[in-house]
CSV table of C-alpha atoms (C1' of nucleotides) in Angstrom, one decimal:
chain,number,residue,atom,x,y,z
A,1,MET,CA,-36.5,0.9,-14.9
A,2,SER,CA,-37.6,4.0,-16.2
A,3,PHE,CA,-36.9,5.8,-12.9
A,4,MET,CA,-33.6,7.4,-12.0
A,5,HIS,CA,-32.3,8.6,-15.1
A,6,GLU,CA,-28.6,9.0,-14.6
A,7,SER,CA,-27.3,10.9,-17.5
A,8,ALA,CA,-23.6,10.3,-18.7
A,9,VAL,CA,-22.5,13.6,-20.2
A,10,THR,CA,-18.5,13.1,-19.4
A,11,ALA,CA,-16.2,9.8,-20.1
A,12,SER,CA,-15.7,9.0,-17.3
A,13,ASP,CA,-19.2,8.6,-16.6
A,14,LYS,CA,-19.7,6.4,-19.2
A,15,ALA,CA,-16.9,4.7,-17.9
A,16,PHE,CA,-18.6,4.5,-14.0
A,17,PHE,CA,-22.0,3.5,-15.3
A,18,ARG,CA,-20.1,0.6,-17.8
A,19,LEU,CA,-18.0,-0.9,-14.7
A,20,ARG,CA,-20.6,-0.6,-12.0
A,21,LYS,CA,-22.9,-2.4,-14.3
A,22,GLU,CA,-20.0,-4.8,-15.1
A,23,ILE,CA,-19.6,-5.7,-11.5
A,24,VAL,CA,-23.0,-5.5,-10.0
A,25,GLU,CA,-24.1,-8.4,-12.7
A,26,GLY,CA,-21.2,-10.2,-12.0
A,27,ASP,CA,-19.3,-9.8,-15.6
A,28,ILE,CA,-16.3,-9.0,-13.3
A,29,PRO,CA,-16.9,-11.2,-10.8
A,30,ALA,CA,-16.6,-10.1,-6.7
A,31,GLY,CA,-13.3,-9.9,-5.2
A,32,SER,CA,-11.4,-9.9,-8.4
A,33,LYS,CA,-8.5,-6.7,-8.7
A,34,LEU,CA,-9.3,-3.9,-11.1
A,35,SER,CA,-6.5,-2.9,-13.4
A,36,GLU,CA,-6.4,0.3,-14.6
A,37,MET,CA,-4.3,0.0,-17.4
A,38,GLU,CA,-6.4,-3.5,-18.6
A,39,LEU,CA,-9.7,-1.4,-18.2
A,40,SER,CA,-8.3,1.5,-19.6
A,41,THR,CA,-7.2,-0.6,-22.9
A,42,LYS,CA,-9.9,-2.7,-22.5
A,43,TYR,CA,-12.7,0.6,-22.8
A,44,GLU,CA,-10.1,2.7,-25.1
A,45,VAL,CA,-10.1,5.3,-22.7
A,46,SER,CA,-7.0,7.2,-20.8
A,47,ARG,CA,-6.5,5.7,-17.4
A,48,ALA,CA,-7.4,9.0,-15.7
A,49,VAL,CA,-11.0,8.2,-16.8
A,50,VAL,CA,-10.8,5.0,-15.7
A,51,ARG,CA,-8.9,6.4,-12.4
A,52,GLU,CA,-11.9,8.6,-12.1
A,53,ALA,CA,-14.3,5.9,-12.4
A,54,ILE,CA,-12.8,4.0,-10.0
A,55,ASN,CA,-12.5,6.3,-7.5
A,56,ARG,CA,-16.7,6.9,-7.6
A,57,LEU,CA,-17.0,3.0,-7.6
A,58,GLU,CA,-15.4,3.5,-4.0
A,59,ALA,CA,-17.4,6.2,-3.2
A,60,CYS,CA,-20.3,3.5,-3.2
A,61,HIS,CA,-18.7,1.0,-1.5
A,62,LEU,CA,-18.5,-1.0,-4.6
A,63,VAL,CA,-14.5,-1.3,-4.9
A,64,GLU,CA,-12.2,-1.5,-2.3
A,65,ARG,CA,-8.9,0.4,-2.6
A,66,ARG,CA,-5.6,0.7,-1.1
A,67,PRO,CA,-2.8,2.9,-2.3
A,68,ASN,CA,0.1,1.8,-4.2
A,69,VAL,CA,-1.7,-1.1,-4.9
A,70,GLY,CA,-4.9,-1.4,-6.7
A,71,ALA,CA,-8.5,-1.8,-6.8
A,72,ARG,CA,-10.9,-4.8,-5.8
A,73,VAL,CA,-14.0,-5.4,-6.1
A,74,VAL,CA,-15.7,-5.6,-2.8
A,75,SER,CA,-16.3,-9.6,-1.9
A,76,LEU,CA,-19.7,-10.7,-0.8
A,77,SER,CA,-20.3,-12.1,2.1
A,78,GLU,CA,-23.3,-13.5,4.3
A,79,GLU,CA,-22.6,-11.0,6.8
A,80,GLY,CA,-22.0,-8.3,4.5
A,81,LEU,CA,-25.5,-9.1,3.3
A,82,MET,CA,-27.2,-8.8,6.4
A,83,GLU,CA,-25.0,-5.7,7.4
A,84,LEU,CA,-26.6,-3.9,4.4
A,85,TYR,CA,-30.3,-5.2,5.3
A,86,GLN,CA,-29.4,-3.1,9.1
A,87,VAL,CA,-28.3,-0.4,7.2
A,88,ARG,CA,-31.5,-0.5,4.4
A,89,GLU,CA,-34.2,-1.0,7.8
A,90,ALA,CA,-32.5,2.1,9.9
A,91,LEU,CA,-32.5,4.7,6.5
A,92,GLU,CA,-35.8,2.9,4.6
A,93,GLY,CA,-37.8,3.1,7.9
A,94,MET,CA,-36.6,7.0,8.5
A,95,ALA,CA,-38.1,7.7,4.9
A,96,ALA,CA,-40.8,5.9,5.7
A,97,ARG,CA,-41.9,7.7,8.5
A,98,LEU,CA,-40.9,11.2,6.9
A,99,ALA,CA,-43.0,10.1,3.7
A,100,ALA,CA,-46.0,9.4,5.9
A,101,GLN,CA,-44.9,14.0,7.0
A,102,HIS,CA,-43.9,15.5,3.8
A,103,MET,CA,-45.2,13.1,0.8
A,104,PRO,CA,-47.6,15.3,-1.8
A,105,ASP,CA,-51.0,13.6,-1.6
A,106,GLU,CA,-50.9,13.2,-5.4
A,107,GLU,CA,-47.4,11.6,-5.1
A,108,ILE,CA,-49.3,9.2,-2.7
A,109,ALA,CA,-52.3,8.9,-4.9
A,110,LYS,CA,-49.5,7.8,-7.9
A,111,LEU,CA,-47.7,5.2,-5.8
A,112,ASN,CA,-51.3,3.6,-4.7
A,113,SER,CA,-52.2,2.9,-8.3
A,114,LEU,CA,-49.0,1.9,-9.2
A,115,LEU,CA,-49.6,-1.1,-6.5
A,116,ASN,CA,-53.0,-1.8,-8.0
A,117,GLU,CA,-51.3,-2.6,-11.7
A,118,GLN,CA,-48.8,-4.8,-9.6
A,119,PHE,CA,-51.5,-6.5,-8.0
A,120,ASP,CA,-53.2,-7.3,-11.3
A,121,GLU,CA,-49.6,-8.5,-12.8
A,122,VAL,CA,-48.9,-10.6,-9.3
A,123,LYS,CA,-52.3,-12.1,-9.7
A,124,GLY,CA,-51.8,-13.0,-13.5
A,125,GLY,CA,-48.6,-15.0,-12.6
A,126,GLU,CA,-46.0,-12.6,-14.5
A,127,SER,CA,-43.5,-12.4,-11.8
A,128,TYR,CA,-41.7,-10.5,-14.5
A,129,TYR,CA,-42.4,-7.0,-13.0
A,130,GLN,CA,-41.6,-8.5,-9.8
A,131,GLU,CA,-37.9,-7.0,-9.0
A,132,ALA,CA,-38.3,-3.8,-10.9
A,133,GLY,CA,-41.9,-2.8,-9.4
A,134,ASP,CA,-40.1,-3.6,-5.6
A,135,LEU,CA,-37.5,-1.2,-6.5
A,136,ASP,CA,-39.7,1.4,-7.5
A,137,PHE,CA,-41.9,0.9,-4.5
A,138,HIS,CA,-38.9,1.7,-2.2
A,139,TYR,CA,-37.5,4.2,-4.4
A,140,ARG,CA,-40.9,6.0,-4.9
A,141,ILE,CA,-41.0,6.4,-0.6
A,142,ILE,CA,-37.3,7.3,-0.6
A,143,VAL,CA,-38.1,10.4,-2.4
A,144,GLY,CA,-41.0,10.5,-0.8
A,145,SER,CA,-39.1,11.8,2.4
A,146,GLN,CA,-38.1,14.9,0.5
A,147,ASN,CA,-34.9,14.6,2.4
A,148,GLN,CA,-31.8,14.7,0.1
A,149,GLN,CA,-29.1,13.2,2.3
A,150,LEU,CA,-31.2,10.0,2.7
A,151,ILE,CA,-31.9,10.0,-1.2
A,152,ALA,CA,-28.6,10.4,-2.3
A,153,MET,CA,-27.5,8.1,0.4
A,154,LEU,CA,-29.7,5.3,-0.7
A,155,SER,CA,-29.6,6.0,-4.7
A,156,ASN,CA,-26.2,6.8,-5.3
A,157,GLY,CA,-25.0,4.4,-2.7
A,158,ILE,CA,-27.1,1.6,-1.2
A,159,TYR,CA,-29.0,0.8,-4.0
A,160,HIS,CA,-26.3,-0.5,-6.3
A,161,LEU,CA,-24.6,-2.9,-3.9
A,162,ALA,CA,-27.9,-4.6,-2.6
A,163,ARG,CA,-28.6,-4.8,-6.5
A,164,MET,CA,-25.3,-7.0,-6.3
A,165,TYR,CA,-26.4,-9.3,-3.8
A,166,ARG,CA,-29.2,-10.0,-4.9
A,167,VAL,CA,-27.8,-10.5,-8.7
A,168,GLN,CA,-25.0,-13.0,-7.6
A,169,LEU,CA,-26.7,-14.7,-5.0
A,170,GLY,CA,-29.2,-15.2,-7.2
A,171,MET,CA,-32.7,-14.4,-5.0
A,172,ALA,CA,-35.7,-14.0,-6.6
A,173,GLY,CA,-37.7,-15.0,-3.7
A,174,PRO,CA,-41.5,-16.5,-3.2
A,175,ARG,CA,-42.1,-13.8,-0.9
A,176,VAL,CA,-44.0,-11.9,-4.2
A,177,THR,CA,-47.9,-11.5,-2.6
A,178,THR,CA,-46.6,-11.4,1.1
A,179,ALA,CA,-44.3,-8.5,-0.1
A,180,TYR,CA,-47.2,-7.3,-2.2
A,181,ASP,CA,-49.3,-6.9,0.8
A,182,GLU,CA,-46.9,-5.7,3.2
A,183,HIS,CA,-46.5,-2.8,0.5
A,184,LYS,CA,-49.8,-2.0,0.7
A,185,HIS,CA,-50.4,-1.7,4.2
A,186,ILE,CA,-46.7,0.5,4.0
A,187,VAL,CA,-48.7,3.0,1.7
A,188,ARG,CA,-52.2,3.1,3.7
A,189,ALA,CA,-50.2,4.3,6.8
A,190,ILE,CA,-48.4,6.7,4.8
A,191,ALA,CA,-51.7,7.9,3.2
A,192,ASN,CA,-53.2,8.2,6.7
A,193,ARG,CA,-49.9,10.2,7.7
A,194,ASP,CA,-49.3,8.0,10.8
A,195,ALA,CA,-45.4,8.6,10.5
A,196,GLU,CA,-44.9,6.6,13.4
A,197,LEU,CA,-47.0,3.4,11.8
A,198,ALA,CA,-45.4,3.9,8.3
A,199,GLU,CA,-42.1,3.3,9.8
A,200,MET,CA,-42.6,0.6,11.8
A,201,LEU,CA,-44.1,-1.5,9.0
A,202,MET,CA,-41.4,-0.7,7.0
A,203,ARG,CA,-38.6,-1.8,9.0
A,204,ARG,CA,-40.8,-5.1,9.3
A,205,HIS,CA,-40.9,-5.4,5.8
A,206,ILE,CA,-36.9,-4.8,5.1
A,207,GLN,CA,-36.6,-7.4,8.6
A,208,TYR,CA,-38.9,-9.9,6.9
A,209,SER,CA,-37.1,-10.0,3.8
A,210,LYS,CA,-33.7,-10.5,5.9
A,211,ASN,CA,-35.3,-13.3,7.3
A,212,ASN,CA,-36.3,-14.7,4.2
A,213,ILE,CA,-32.9,-14.6,2.6
A,214,ALA,CA,-31.4,-15.7,5.7
A,215,THR,CA,-32.9,-19.1,5.9
A,216,LYS,CA,-32.7,-19.5,2.2
A,217,LEU,CA,-29.0,-18.9,3.0
A,218,THR,CA,-28.4,-21.2,5.8
A,219,LYS,CA,-30.1,-24.2,3.3
A,220,GLN,CA,-27.6,-23.3,0.6
A,221,HIS,CA,-25.4,-24.2,2.8
A,222,GLN,CA,-26.5,-27.8,3.8
A,223,SER,CA,-27.2,-29.0,0.7
B,1,MET,CA,-9.4,13.9,18.4
B,2,SER,CA,-7.2,10.9,19.4
B,3,PHE,CA,-9.6,8.3,17.4
B,4,MET,CA,-10.2,7.6,13.7
B,5,HIS,CA,-6.6,7.7,13.0
B,6,GLU,CA,-6.5,8.2,9.0
B,7,SER,CA,-2.7,8.0,8.0
B,8,ALA,CA,-1.9,10.5,4.6
B,9,VAL,CA,0.1,8.0,2.2
B,10,THR,CA,-0.3,9.9,-1.2
B,11,ALA,CA,-0.3,13.5,-1.9
B,12,SER,CA,-3.8,13.5,-2.9
B,13,ASP,CA,-4.4,12.1,0.7
B,14,LYS,CA,-2.9,15.0,2.2
B,15,ALA,CA,-4.8,17.7,0.2
B,16,PHE,CA,-8.2,15.7,0.8
B,17,PHE,CA,-7.2,16.1,4.0
B,18,ARG,CA,-6.4,19.7,4.0
B,19,LEU,CA,-9.2,20.7,2.0
B,20,ARG,CA,-11.8,18.8,4.4
B,21,LYS,CA,-10.6,20.7,7.2
B,22,GLU,CA,-10.4,24.2,5.5
B,23,ILE,CA,-13.7,23.5,4.5
B,24,VAL,CA,-15.5,22.3,7.6
B,25,GLU,CA,-13.6,24.9,9.8
B,26,GLY,CA,-15.0,27.4,6.8
B,27,ASP,CA,-11.9,28.6,5.9
B,28,ILE,CA,-12.9,28.1,2.9
B,29,PRO,CA,-16.3,29.4,3.0
B,30,ALA,CA,-19.5,27.4,2.1
B,31,GLY,CA,-21.0,27.7,-1.2
B,32,SER,CA,-17.6,29.3,-3.0
B,33,LYS,CA,-16.5,28.1,-5.6
B,34,LEU,CA,-13.4,25.5,-6.0
B,35,SER,CA,-11.1,26.7,-8.7
B,36,GLU,CA,-9.0,23.1,-9.8
B,37,MET,CA,-5.8,25.5,-10.7
B,38,GLU,CA,-6.2,28.0,-8.2
B,39,LEU,CA,-6.2,25.1,-5.2
B,40,SER,CA,-2.7,23.3,-7.4
B,41,THR,CA,-1.1,26.5,-6.9
B,42,LYS,CA,-2.1,27.1,-3.6
B,43,TYR,CA,-1.5,23.7,-2.4
B,44,GLU,CA,2.0,23.4,-4.9
B,45,VAL,CA,0.3,20.1,-6.7
B,46,SER,CA,-0.6,18.9,-9.8
B,47,ARG,CA,-4.4,19.7,-10.9
B,48,ALA,CA,-4.5,15.9,-10.9
B,49,VAL,CA,-4.3,15.7,-7.4
B,50,VAL,CA,-6.7,18.2,-6.7
B,51,ARG,CA,-9.5,16.7,-8.8
B,52,GLU,CA,-9.3,14.0,-7.0
B,53,ALA,CA,-9.5,15.2,-3.6
B,54,ILE,CA,-12.5,17.2,-4.6
B,55,ASN,CA,-13.8,13.8,-6.0
B,56,ARG,CA,-13.4,12.5,-3.0
B,57,LEU,CA,-15.0,15.8,-0.8
B,58,GLU,CA,-18.0,14.9,-3.3
B,59,ALA,CA,-18.1,11.6,-1.8
B,60,CYS,CA,-18.5,13.0,1.1
B,61,HIS,CA,-21.2,15.5,0.3
B,62,LEU,CA,-19.0,18.4,1.3
B,63,VAL,CA,-19.1,19.8,-2.3
B,64,GLU,CA,-21.2,19.7,-5.1
B,65,ARG,CA,-19.9,19.2,-8.5
B,66,ARG,CA,-21.6,19.9,-12.2
B,67,PRO,CA,-20.0,18.1,-15.2
B,68,ASN,CA,-17.7,20.9,-17.3
B,69,VAL,CA,-18.5,23.5,-14.8
B,70,GLY,CA,-16.7,23.1,-11.4
B,71,ALA,CA,-17.0,22.3,-7.7
B,72,ARG,CA,-18.8,24.6,-5.0
B,73,VAL,CA,-18.6,23.9,-1.6
B,74,VAL,CA,-22.0,22.4,-0.6
B,75,SER,CA,-24.1,25.8,1.3
B,76,LEU,CA,-25.4,25.7,4.6
B,77,SER,CA,-28.9,25.7,5.6
B,78,GLU,CA,-31.6,24.8,8.3
B,79,GLU,CA,-33.4,22.3,6.3
B,80,GLY,CA,-30.2,20.8,5.5
B,81,LEU,CA,-29.1,20.4,9.3
B,82,MET,CA,-32.1,19.1,10.2
B,83,GLU,CA,-31.9,16.2,7.2
B,84,LEU,CA,-28.6,15.3,8.6
B,85,TYR,CA,-30.2,14.8,12.0
B,86,GLN,CA,-32.9,12.8,10.8
B,87,VAL,CA,-30.3,10.9,9.0
B,88,ARG,CA,-28.3,10.7,12.3
B,89,GLU,CA,-31.2,9.2,13.8
B,90,ALA,CA,-32.3,6.7,12.1
B,91,LEU,CA,-28.1,5.4,11.8
B,92,GLU,CA,-27.1,6.1,15.1
B,93,GLY,CA,-30.1,4.6,16.3
B,94,MET,CA,-29.2,1.9,14.4
B,95,ALA,CA,-25.8,1.5,16.0
B,96,ALA,CA,-26.8,1.5,19.4
B,97,ARG,CA,-29.2,-1.3,18.7
B,98,LEU,CA,-26.1,-3.0,17.5
B,99,ALA,CA,-24.0,-2.1,19.9
B,100,ALA,CA,-26.3,-3.5,22.6
B,101,GLN,CA,-25.7,-7.2,20.9
B,102,HIS,CA,-22.8,-6.9,19.6
B,103,MET,CA,-20.5,-4.8,21.6
B,104,PRO,CA,-17.5,-6.3,23.5
B,105,ASP,CA,-18.1,-6.6,27.3
B,106,GLU,CA,-14.3,-4.6,27.3
B,107,GLU,CA,-15.7,-2.1,25.5
B,108,ILE,CA,-18.7,-1.4,27.2
B,109,ALA,CA,-16.2,-1.1,30.1
B,110,LYS,CA,-13.9,1.4,28.5
B,111,LEU,CA,-17.0,3.7,27.5
B,112,ASN,CA,-18.4,3.8,31.0
B,113,SER,CA,-14.9,4.6,32.5
B,114,LEU,CA,-15.1,7.3,29.6
B,115,LEU,CA,-17.7,8.9,30.5
B,116,ASN,CA,-16.8,8.6,34.3
B,117,GLU,CA,-13.4,11.0,33.3
B,118,GLN,CA,-16.1,13.1,31.6
B,119,PHE,CA,-18.4,13.5,34.4
B,120,ASP,CA,-15.7,14.6,36.5
B,121,GLU,CA,-14.7,17.4,33.7
B,122,VAL,CA,-18.0,18.6,33.5
B,123,LYS,CA,-18.1,19.0,36.9
B,124,GLY,CA,-14.9,21.0,37.4
B,125,GLY,CA,-16.5,23.4,35.1
B,126,GLU,CA,-14.1,22.5,32.0
B,127,SER,CA,-16.6,22.5,28.6
B,128,TYR,CA,-13.3,22.4,27.2
B,129,TYR,CA,-13.6,18.3,26.2
B,130,GLN,CA,-17.2,18.9,26.0
B,131,GLU,CA,-17.6,18.4,21.8
B,132,ALA,CA,-14.5,16.2,21.9
B,133,GLY,CA,-16.2,14.1,24.6
B,134,ASP,CA,-19.2,13.8,23.0
B,135,LEU,CA,-17.8,13.0,19.7
B,136,ASP,CA,-15.8,9.8,21.3
B,137,PHE,CA,-18.9,8.5,22.9
B,138,HIS,CA,-20.8,8.9,19.6
B,139,TYR,CA,-17.4,6.9,17.7
B,140,ARG,CA,-17.2,4.6,20.2
B,141,ILE,CA,-21.3,3.1,19.7
B,142,ILE,CA,-20.7,3.5,16.4
B,143,VAL,CA,-17.8,1.4,16.1
B,144,GLY,CA,-19.7,-0.9,18.8
B,145,SER,CA,-22.1,-1.8,16.2
B,146,GLN,CA,-19.4,-3.7,13.7
B,147,ASN,CA,-21.8,-3.1,10.8
B,148,GLN,CA,-18.9,-1.9,8.7
B,149,GLN,CA,-21.4,-0.5,5.9
B,150,LEU,CA,-22.3,2.0,9.1
B,151,ILE,CA,-19.2,3.0,10.6
B,152,ALA,CA,-18.1,3.8,7.1
B,153,MET,CA,-21.4,5.8,6.2
B,154,LEU,CA,-20.9,7.8,10.1
B,155,SER,CA,-17.2,7.8,10.1
B,156,ASN,CA,-16.5,8.8,6.4
B,157,GLY,CA,-19.7,11.1,5.8
B,158,ILE,CA,-21.9,12.5,8.2
B,159,TYR,CA,-19.7,13.1,10.6
B,160,HIS,CA,-17.5,15.8,9.4
B,161,LEU,CA,-20.4,17.4,7.7
B,162,ALA,CA,-22.2,17.6,10.7
B,163,ARG,CA,-18.8,18.9,12.4
B,164,MET,CA,-19.0,21.5,9.4
B,165,TYR,CA,-22.2,22.4,10.3
B,166,ARG,CA,-21.6,23.1,14.2
B,167,VAL,CA,-18.7,24.7,13.7
B,168,GLN,CA,-19.7,27.1,11.3
B,169,LEU,CA,-23.7,27.8,12.7
B,170,GLY,CA,-21.9,27.9,16.2
B,171,MET,CA,-23.4,25.8,18.1
B,172,ALA,CA,-22.1,25.0,21.9
B,173,GLY,CA,-25.1,24.3,23.4
B,174,PRO,CA,-25.5,24.7,26.9
B,175,ARG,CA,-27.0,20.9,27.1
B,176,VAL,CA,-23.6,19.6,28.3
B,177,THR,CA,-25.0,18.0,31.4
B,178,THR,CA,-28.4,17.0,30.3
B,179,ALA,CA,-26.6,15.2,27.3
B,180,TYR,CA,-24.1,13.7,30.0
B,181,ASP,CA,-27.3,12.1,31.4
B,182,GLU,CA,-28.7,11.0,28.7
B,183,HIS,CA,-25.2,9.1,27.7
B,184,LYS,CA,-25.2,7.2,30.6
B,185,HIS,CA,-28.7,6.2,30.4
B,186,ILE,CA,-28.1,4.7,26.8
B,187,VAL,CA,-24.3,3.0,28.1
B,188,ARG,CA,-26.6,1.3,30.6
B,189,ALA,CA,-29.1,-0.2,28.5
B,190,ILE,CA,-26.5,-1.1,26.3
B,191,ALA,CA,-24.3,-3.0,28.9
B,192,ASN,CA,-27.8,-4.6,29.7
B,193,ARG,CA,-27.5,-5.9,26.8
B,194,ASP,CA,-31.3,-4.1,25.6
B,195,ALA,CA,-31.2,-3.2,22.3
B,196,GLU,CA,-34.6,-2.0,21.8
B,197,LEU,CA,-33.9,0.3,25.0
B,198,ALA,CA,-30.7,1.0,23.6
B,199,GLU,CA,-32.1,2.4,20.1
B,200,MET,CA,-34.8,3.9,21.7
B,201,LEU,CA,-32.4,6.5,24.3
B,202,MET,CA,-30.3,7.2,21.2
B,203,ARG,CA,-33.0,8.4,18.8
B,204,ARG,CA,-34.4,10.4,21.8
B,205,HIS,CA,-30.9,12.1,22.4
B,206,ILE,CA,-30.5,13.2,18.9
B,207,GLN,CA,-33.9,14.2,18.8
B,208,TYR,CA,-33.6,16.9,21.9
B,209,SER,CA,-30.0,18.1,20.3
B,210,LYS,CA,-32.0,18.7,17.3
B,211,ASN,CA,-34.9,20.6,18.9
B,212,ASN,CA,-32.4,22.4,21.1
B,213,ILE,CA,-30.9,23.5,18.2
B,214,ALA,CA,-33.8,24.2,15.9
B,215,THR,CA,-34.8,26.2,18.8
B,216,LYS,CA,-31.7,28.2,18.7
B,217,LEU,CA,-31.3,28.8,15.2
B,218,THR,CA,-34.9,30.6,15.4
B,219,LYS,CA,-34.4,32.6,18.2
B,220,GLN,CA,-31.2,33.7,16.1
B,221,HIS,CA,-34.1,34.8,13.5
B,222,GLN,CA,-35.8,37.0,15.7
B,223,SER,CA,-33.0,38.9,17.0
C,1,DC,C1',16.8,-25.9,4.5
C,2,DC,C1',15.2,-21.5,5.8
C,3,DG,C1',15.5,-16.5,6.1
C,4,DG,C1',16.5,-12.0,5.2
C,5,DA,C1',18.7,-8.6,1.4
C,6,DC,C1',18.5,-7.0,-3.3
C,7,DC,C1',17.0,-7.0,-8.2
C,8,DA,C1',13.6,-6.6,-12.1
C,9,DG,C1',8.9,-6.2,-13.6
C,10,DA,C1',4.7,-4.0,-13.0
C,11,DT,C1',1.5,-1.2,-10.9
C,12,DT,C1',0.0,2.8,-9.0
C,13,DG,C1',0.5,8.1,-8.5
C,14,DT,C1',1.8,12.6,-10.0
C,15,DC,C1',2.8,15.5,-13.4
C,16,DG,C1',2.5,18.9,-17.5
C,17,DA,C1',-0.1,19.5,-22.3
C,18,DC,C1',-3.8,19.4,-25.2
C,19,DA,C1',-8.8,18.9,-26.3
C,20,DA,C1',-13.7,20.4,-25.4
C,21,DT,C1',-16.9,22.7,-22.9
C,22,DT,C1',-18.3,26.7,-20.8
C,23,DT,C1',-18.6,31.4,-19.3
C,24,DA,C1',-17.8,36.2,-20.3
C,25,DT,C1',-17.6,40.1,-23.4
C,26,DA,C1',-18.3,42.3,-27.6
C,27,DA,C1',-20.5,43.4,-31.7
C,28,DT,C1',-24.5,43.7,-34.7
C,29,DA,C1',-29.0,43.6,-35.9
C,30,DT,C1',-34.0,44.4,-35.1
D,1,DA,C1',-31.9,50.0,-25.8
D,2,DT,C1',-32.7,45.2,-25.9
D,3,DA,C1',-31.9,40.6,-27.9
D,4,DT,C1',-29.0,37.7,-30.6
D,5,DT,C1',-25.1,35.8,-32.5
D,6,DA,C1',-20.1,35.7,-32.8
D,7,DT,C1',-16.0,35.4,-30.5
D,8,DA,C1',-12.2,35.2,-26.8
D,9,DA,C1',-11.1,34.3,-22.2
D,10,DA,C1',-11.0,30.9,-18.5
D,11,DT,C1',-11.9,26.5,-16.7
D,12,DT,C1',-12.8,21.6,-16.8
D,13,DG,C1',-11.9,17.3,-19.1
D,14,DT,C1',-8.9,13.8,-21.4
D,15,DC,C1',-4.4,12.4,-22.4
D,16,DG,C1',0.4,10.2,-23.0
D,17,DA,C1',4.9,9.9,-20.1
D,18,DC,C1',7.7,10.1,-16.1
D,19,DA,C1',8.1,8.8,-11.0
D,20,DA,C1',7.6,6.5,-6.8
D,21,DT,C1',5.7,2.3,-5.2
D,22,DC,C1',5.0,-2.4,-4.4
D,23,DT,C1',4.8,-7.7,-5.9
D,24,DG,C1',7.7,-11.6,-7.2
D,25,DG,C1',11.6,-13.8,-7.8
D,26,DT,C1',16.9,-14.8,-6.9
D,27,DC,C1',20.6,-15.0,-4.9
D,28,DC,C1',23.5,-15.1,-0.7
D,29,DG,C1',24.2,-16.2,4.1
D,30,DG,C1',23.0,-18.5,8.1
DNA sequence: CCGGACCAGATTGTCGACAATTTATAATAT
DNA sequence: ATATTATAAATTGTCGACAATCTGGTCCGG
């Protein structure tokens, strides 16, 4: 991921990034308890920095904390995932609308060329960049909205939770080429400065992903 | 505010609530620096609890923090307010849609009777409950969505920032009775389980508020 | 045998002190 | 006089220790 450069200056930052990574990747299982002492010995830092890291994780909705009891990694559920998709639909739909209004022409051009690169890779059968490319696409549109609140919410909060679901419920879907076309349409709407259409297409795009995963999950239930 | 009962169990909670109140009400001016030492002597607690409180404020987007430098209260701007309304439009629109799908009948009935009470008060000329009533209305719909992510985002985050803008840029608008009608329509759509319409009406409702305030602000510029 | 009070262990919350970094001030050289 | 560097003050970051609270088990009474 070349974008989203977060630089760790303080020790709490490093602990926060590391902890977040381990939670998202599943090295620390979902639903497990986070002991401050344990982590402080494991990371070789004081409890204070672990506490601060955990507090930040809580702000991202990656852990839940109860006073005088402790913090637990959030537990993943099907409903939770559906709820997350609903929030994404609302926010990213608005982001697409705003991007159609505010995104600079040159940024749109870059987004377009990015899609063309991805097209070649998809044609070449390299699903390697699939996830990264998808993330990059969505991220650029979010930034293109030029709404700071929106950008903060999505990149600090929802992004990592969504990734956690994707990694741990393991969903690298066969929706690659289909999603590519949808991306193309969205960019075209943005380039045409058609805010209404851009929002609608983005919302549909996310709804499709949601439905795709929902059916996949119910199939898992049957087997 | 009878709803949204946050109970302060720990000292950090109390410090957080107090600080938040003082920031939202403007007792601590927007854009001002937050000195940890100063606050710890003022509140008669250790710096650690002040730090934790400030961290939580940061998660609410009420303060911005820079490593090794310190925390400042966010500064209010017209663009910031417009951005906030855009986010609210997206999220509360989705909340209304979901409420139309998931809100229990009895909750809808309660919401309806609440509106009737407010109607009497509005007719009686008591704009006293105006803001509280509006907040209560929106809050109930958000809860009615039964989407935990959405509820957390709006009630922990955006709610207080919106209130801060309302208090400090002083906008108790003459939109009372108009807004009341809009509320009525929204509830009717929810009661009819018309998700599409509920979302559209809620979004329009928030757009109207936004436009109302935008024109009011430009008038202030002229004078 | 079951339920409640009580006690020990462990965990979180809070504190004051020290270390690291930034900011303000003053001195020096050009 | 201005710019640059060095120094001092103040602020934030980090640490270890103590206090408050929760958890689990044990004991006692019913």
